[in-house]
Every structure is written in structure tokens, then in C-alpha cells.
Amino acid sequence: MKRLPTGIQTFEKIREGNYLYVDKTALVYQLTHNHSYVFMSRPRRFGKSVLCSTLKSYFEGRRDLFAGLAMEQLETEWRHHPVLLISLASIKGGTPQDFYERIDLQLRDYEKLYGLEKPNDAPGARLENLIKQTPVLTGEKAVVIIDEYDAPLLTVLHEPERLVEMRQTVRSFLSCLKDCDPYLRFTFITGISKFSQVSIFSELNNLDKITMMPQYSALCGITQEELQTQMLPWVEHLAQDLGLSVKETLQRLKRNYDGYHFAEDLKDIYNPYSLLQAFMWSRIKDYWFDTGTPSSLLNMLEKFGTRVTEFDDGTKCEEKEFDAPTEKMVNPIPFFYQSGYLTIKAYNAATGRYILKYPNREVRNGMLFALIPYYVESNTINTNSVVADVYEAVLSDNLDGALQMLKVYLSSVPYAENATSEGHYQTMLYVVFSLLGRYVQMEVRTAKGRIDMVFQTATDLYVMELKIDRPASEALAQIDTKDYLLPYTNSGLRLHKVGISFSTTERTLSEWAIVDVTP
């Protein structure tokens, strides 16, 4: 087996080091021969930087690096263009000064490469000078690749004044692209989201946004076919280490890392980072979420009052909302999609509406763990320990004992200022019970209303109604009045109705009632 390219983002190093490379070059050929100005967004750790490096090697005419790949048979000219690959990924200081210093280092390297003196100009003017001068020096038009253009902007996304300043800084750097068209062969820009009033969107009216084009949905990420062909030796190796069949291993990989859809054709895409980590460590764990603190995500949840309990059932999004400017959004759901926390699960062509859900178990688990400090307590280790104890009690059909543990635990949790609404407590229970690894539904719609929570094990199903500062008997009465158990009468599971009361003064469960209603 070839070595795994974990942590390697350079196409040249992957190919010369005989690392595993999943061949995307047929799509690269299609992209570069059908478009001139391209923008594509994908979540972090999805291979955008490797793609940029692949484009760089291709336009530099590095035919040797493409031996054995689809590009070798497709390309016949192999012309050597000057390529300016600028990465903004590490520019996260949040100030124009940090931006200028880091851009200066990259521009200086190119000026030295082409024998140009460093002018005393702003970065944008220096980039323009490189674009216009390199064709004169080489005889070929220039190629500009901007990787992670929005990294400096996302750093200050929730700081309006700094965002305006940083947006202007990025705009002044990229604004030269519009006037450099005669000198450019190809321009490619990547990011996670779309910001308005940045020159690439407000001035480049010929920019092809391929983010949701079906023909490029597999440009980043791994398809099922690629997993079972080009990556099959590693799947077999993982299966052997786990003591599973190849079929069982594929099922686990699919459950944990598949499920991303970047277009309405719903072509399944795996998270490449998580797959490589699973192969490297021979363990199927949650890898992607641990690579970055989702502070911007939690800020979005708080700012817009978004209920994460809706994500399991799916949240609807209009097609036009995907093109809304990130800093002016009134609905954060498209941002969650662009960031990889939600993905397309259904599309209605007649209405242009999408249904978005968690892509897979890894992302859902990661989201739940990220919510612990906000909805439960900052000591996540303590929460995980309690969840394990509660889990054992539930498996022993001792829901009463499990709720007693939760009561004691929650009474010891430091007071949270936002723990004053039924929605907060509902989300708290959603997080805790979801961490048990069993099936939880929140706000379940029925003909007569909405059930607060449905909790299911392998043998039992609990319909739960939550009340704040009101008796548990009132919750039980609502279950009866609105026939919440009716949809589950033929489930084959033992049925229970559960009324739970929270006390805002005690800040924990005050009482509960569990009634077995199995026929």
C-alpha cells in the first residue's frame, strides 16, 4: 500500500513521495478547459489546498507528476504558465497589519523567483505587477490561485467594526483581478463562505461559482467508488485490524464519514480527512470536529436563536439563501451548510427548496459535544462520566434511576444565565440523551401538536413531555389529550409516557412520572 498523505497539502510532495492520491485530474481538466474565473467553497479539511496545489503543478507543465493519472491521457500541450498561488489560510490575526506581513512573505518569494524588485506598493499593486510582468518574462499568461480567501474575515465575523476593516483590506488586495483579464489564463479562488463587498464577488461579474454544480460535486472529497477502488487496500487493512469483514467496515465508514452532498444530484461524498485518520490509526473515531473549535458556529446559534434540535428532523432552506452574503445573513443555516455541519439531504426542484441535516454520525456527535459547555456545564469530562452512568441505568430499564442521577448531577452544575427557558432545558436533555448513542427526536410533530421528546432504545420507547415550574401530572395529561402515543402503537416496542418537571429555583429536575402503557 502507498503511504497515507496525512498532513500533506502539496501535490508535488504526494506524487514524488509515492503517497496515496485519489485521482481527481479528469475533473481538473474539465474545470480548466471550461472556465476562466472560478470560485468554489468547501468545508475545512476537505482537500481544497491539495486541489490548489494540483492546479499549480498542472499549469506549470509538470507532466512528470501526472504519470499514470487521467490527466496524462487528456492533456497534449503541457504549457508552462507562471502560477501565483497565494494562501490566506493562516492569516487569522484579525488586523490589516497581520494580513500585510503574511502576504508580503508570499509576494516576495514570487518577486524573487521572477527577478522583479520589490516595489514600495500595497500588496494589491504588487500582485497586479506580478500578473502583468510574468507573462512578459515567460511568454505565457499568468494563473492566479487564492486559497481560503475568507480565513481573515471569518476570524472577525462577529466583530462588525473589525470585519468592515478586514473586508476592505481583502478587497484592496484582490481588486486588481478585474483589470488583469488580458494577462490571465485562469483564476481559481477557494473559501468556506461568501462575503459581499469583496472584489471577487462585486467586481468579477464573470466569476463562475461552481460550489453547487453537480458536475464538480466530487472535486473535493471521496466518492463511494473511489473508496472501494483506489482506497480499497486501506479499507481491507482497516477491516483486518478491527476484526471485521470488508463489508462491515465499509458500512461503519459510511455511517461515520459519508453523507455530504454538495449539489441537488445528492452524490455521496466522504470526508477525506476523517477517512485518512481512520486508516492511519486503525480506529473509527470522530476526527474532523476536533480539528477546529466551532466558536463561530456556537455564536451563530446564540445570535439567531437557532434550535439545534431541529437539525435531526431537517431544516428547510430556499435556494436563494445559499447566495446570501455571510456577514448580512438573516438565516445562519446556509453558513452551517458551507462549514460542513449540515448538508443537503433532499431537494425539491419545483420549489427550489433544500432540506439540510447532519451529514453523518461524526458531525452529529461533534456538535453535541460542542454544545455541552453551553447547555450543560464547562466540565465536559464530568458530563461524559454522568452520561455513561445514566446510559447503564437506561439499558437496565431503570429510567427512574437515570432521571434521579440527572437530578443530582444538574443540581450541582453551576448556574447558567441562559438556563431560564423551556427551550434551554429541552436542549439540555436533547444533548444528554443523544450522547447516550440512542435514537432521540425533539419537537416531534403529530396531528394534534408537538411532542417535546421521543427517546428510543432497542426494546423501549419513551414519549416525554417537559414542563417548567408546573407539575409532571400536567405533562402526562397533555400526552393523553393529544394522543402522542398513537403513532407508536404498532412499533413493537414497550411504550411509556413520561412527564418531567423542571424547577427554575432549584435549576434541576423537580419531579417526574413514568407510566407503562404497553398494551
Coordinates of C-alpha atoms in Angstrom, one line a residue, residues 231-431:
M231 CA -8.6 3.2 -1.4
L232 CA -9.7 -0.4 -1.2
P233 CA -6.3 -1.7 0.1
W234 CA -6.6 0.6 3.1
V235 CA -10.2 -0.5 3.7
E236 CA -9.1 -4.1 3.8
H237 CA -6.2 -3.2 6.1
L238 CA -8.6 -1.4 8.5
A239 CA -11.1 -4.3 8.4
Q240 CA -8.3 -6.7 9.4
D241 CA -7.2 -4.5 12.3
L242 CA -10.8 -4.1 13.5
G243 CA -11.6 -7.8 13.2
L244 CA -14.5 -7.1 10.8
S245 CA -15.4 -8.0 7.2
V246 CA -14.7 -5.6 4.5
K247 CA -18.5 -5.1 4.1
E248 CA -18.9 -4.3 7.8
T249 CA -16.0 -1.9 7.7
L250 CA -17.5 -0.1 4.7
Q251 CA -20.8 0.2 6.5
R252 CA -19.1 1.8 9.5
L253 CA -17.1 4.2 7.4
K254 CA -20.2 5.2 5.6
R255 CA -22.2 5.8 8.8
N256 CA -19.4 7.9 10.3
Y257 CA -17.8 9.8 7.4
D258 CA -20.2 9.7 4.4
G259 CA -23.3 11.7 3.7
Y260 CA -22.1 15.0 2.3
H261 CA -24.0 16.3 -0.7
F262 CA -22.8 19.4 -2.5
A263 CA -25.4 19.6 -5.2
E264 CA -29.0 18.6 -5.8
D265 CA -27.9 15.4 -7.5
L266 CA -27.2 14.1 -4.0
K267 CA -23.9 12.4 -4.9
D268 CA -22.5 10.9 -1.7
I269 CA -19.1 12.4 -0.6
Y270 CA -16.9 11.2 2.2
N271 CA -14.9 13.5 4.4
P272 CA -11.3 12.8 3.2
Y273 CA -9.6 14.0 6.4
S274 CA -11.5 11.6 8.6
L275 CA -11.0 8.7 6.2
L276 CA -7.2 9.2 6.2
Q277 CA -7.2 9.5 10.0
A278 CA -9.2 6.3 10.4
F279 CA -6.8 4.4 8.1
M280 CA -3.8 5.9 9.9
W281 CA -4.8 4.9 13.4
S282 CA -7.0 1.9 12.5
R283 CA -9.8 3.3 14.6
I284 CA -13.2 4.7 13.5
K285 CA -13.5 7.8 15.7
D286 CA -14.6 11.4 15.4
Y287 CA -11.6 13.2 13.9
W288 CA -12.9 16.2 11.8
F289 CA -14.7 18.1 14.5
D290 CA -11.6 18.0 16.8
T291 CA -9.5 19.9 14.2
G292 CA -11.2 23.3 14.9
T293 CA -13.2 24.9 17.7
P294 CA -16.6 25.7 16.3
S295 CA -16.9 29.0 18.2
S296 CA -18.3 30.8 15.1
L297 CA -21.0 28.1 14.9
L298 CA -22.0 28.5 18.6
N299 CA -22.0 32.3 18.1
M300 CA -24.4 31.8 15.2
L301 CA -26.7 29.6 17.3
E302 CA -26.9 32.2 20.0
K303 CA -27.2 35.2 17.7
F304 CA -30.1 33.8 15.7
G305 CA -31.7 31.7 18.4
T306 CA -31.4 28.6 16.2
R307 CA -32.6 25.4 17.8
V308 CA -30.2 22.5 17.1
T309 CA -33.0 20.1 18.0
E310 CA -34.4 20.9 14.5
F311 CA -31.3 19.5 12.7
D312 CA -32.2 15.8 13.2
D313 CA -35.6 16.3 11.5
G314 CA -34.2 18.5 8.8
T315 CA -34.4 22.3 8.3
K316 CA -35.6 23.8 5.1
C317 CA -33.6 26.4 3.1
E318 CA -34.5 28.4 0.0
E319 CA -32.2 28.2 -3.0
K320 CA -31.6 31.9 -3.0
E321 CA -30.4 31.8 0.6
F322 CA -27.2 30.0 -0.4
D323 CA -26.1 33.1 -2.3
A324 CA -26.7 35.4 0.6
P325 CA -23.7 37.4 2.0
T326 CA -22.3 35.8 5.1
E327 CA -22.0 39.0 7.1
K328 CA -25.5 40.1 6.2
M329 CA -27.3 36.7 6.8
V330 CA -30.7 36.6 8.5
N331 CA -30.7 32.8 8.5
P332 CA -27.5 31.0 9.6
I333 CA -28.4 27.7 8.1
P334 CA -26.6 28.2 4.7
F335 CA -23.4 29.0 6.7
F336 CA -23.8 25.8 8.6
Y337 CA -24.0 24.0 5.3
Q338 CA -21.0 25.8 3.9
S339 CA -19.0 25.0 7.0
G340 CA -19.9 21.3 6.8
Y341 CA -22.0 20.9 9.9
L342 CA -25.2 20.4 7.8
T343 CA -25.5 19.0 4.3
I344 CA -28.2 18.6 1.6
K345 CA -30.4 15.6 2.2
A346 CA -33.2 16.4 -0.2
Y347 CA -34.0 18.8 -3.0
N348 CA -37.4 19.9 -4.5
A349 CA -36.8 21.1 -8.0
A350 CA -40.3 22.6 -8.3
T351 CA -39.9 24.9 -5.3
G352 CA -36.1 25.2 -5.2
R353 CA -36.1 24.2 -1.6
Y354 CA -33.4 22.1 0.1
I355 CA -33.7 20.1 3.3
L356 CA -30.5 20.1 5.4
K357 CA -29.5 17.7 8.1
Y358 CA -26.3 16.4 9.8
P359 CA -24.2 14.6 7.2
N360 CA -23.2 11.7 9.4
R361 CA -22.6 10.4 12.9
E362 CA -19.2 12.1 13.3
V363 CA -20.6 15.6 12.8
R364 CA -23.7 15.0 14.9
N365 CA -21.6 13.7 17.8
G366 CA -19.1 16.6 17.4
M367 CA -21.9 19.1 17.5
L368 CA -23.4 17.5 20.7
F369 CA -20.0 17.6 22.5
A370 CA -19.5 21.2 21.4
L371 CA -22.9 22.1 23.0
I372 CA -22.1 20.6 26.4
P373 CA -20.3 23.7 27.8
Y374 CA -23.1 26.0 26.6
Y375 CA -26.2 24.0 27.7
V376 CA -24.9 21.7 30.4
E377 CA -21.5 22.7 32.0
S378 CA -18.0 23.6 31.1
N379 CA -16.5 20.4 32.6
T380 CA -17.2 18.1 29.7
I381 CA -15.3 15.2 31.3
N382 CA -17.7 15.3 34.3
T383 CA -20.7 15.3 31.9
N384 CA -19.4 12.3 29.9
S385 CA -19.0 10.4 33.1
V386 CA -22.5 11.1 34.2
V387 CA -23.8 10.2 30.8
A388 CA -22.1 6.8 31.0
D389 CA -23.8 6.2 34.4
V390 CA -27.2 7.2 33.0
Y391 CA -26.6 5.0 30.0
E392 CA -26.1 2.0 32.1
A393 CA -29.3 2.7 34.1
V394 CA -31.4 3.1 30.9
L395 CA -30.0 -0.2 29.5
S396 CA -31.2 -1.8 32.7
D397 CA -34.7 -0.5 32.1
N398 CA -34.2 1.9 35.1
L399 CA -35.3 5.2 33.6
D400 CA -36.4 6.3 37.1
G401 CA -32.8 5.7 38.4
A402 CA -31.4 7.5 35.4
L403 CA -33.5 10.6 36.0
Q404 CA -32.5 10.6 39.6
M405 CA -28.9 10.6 38.6
L406 CA -29.6 13.6 36.3
K407 CA -31.4 15.4 39.1
V408 CA -28.4 15.1 41.4
Y409 CA -26.0 16.0 38.7
L410 CA -27.8 19.0 37.4
S411 CA -28.3 20.4 40.9
S412 CA -24.5 20.5 41.2
V413 CA -23.9 22.2 37.8
P414 CA -23.0 25.9 38.2
Y415 CA -25.8 28.3 37.3
A416 CA -26.1 29.3 33.6
E417 CA -27.5 32.7 32.9
N418 CA -29.5 31.4 29.9
A419 CA -31.0 28.4 31.7
T420 CA -34.3 30.1 32.2
S421 CA -36.4 28.8 29.3
E422 CA -38.1 25.5 28.5
G423 CA -36.1 25.5 25.2
H424 CA -32.8 25.6 27.1
Y425 CA -33.8 22.6 29.3
Q426 CA -35.2 20.8 26.4
T427 CA -31.9 21.2 24.5
M428 CA -30.0 20.2 27.6
L429 CA -31.9 16.9 27.8
Y430 CA -31.5 16.5 24.0
V431 CA -27.7 16.8 24.4

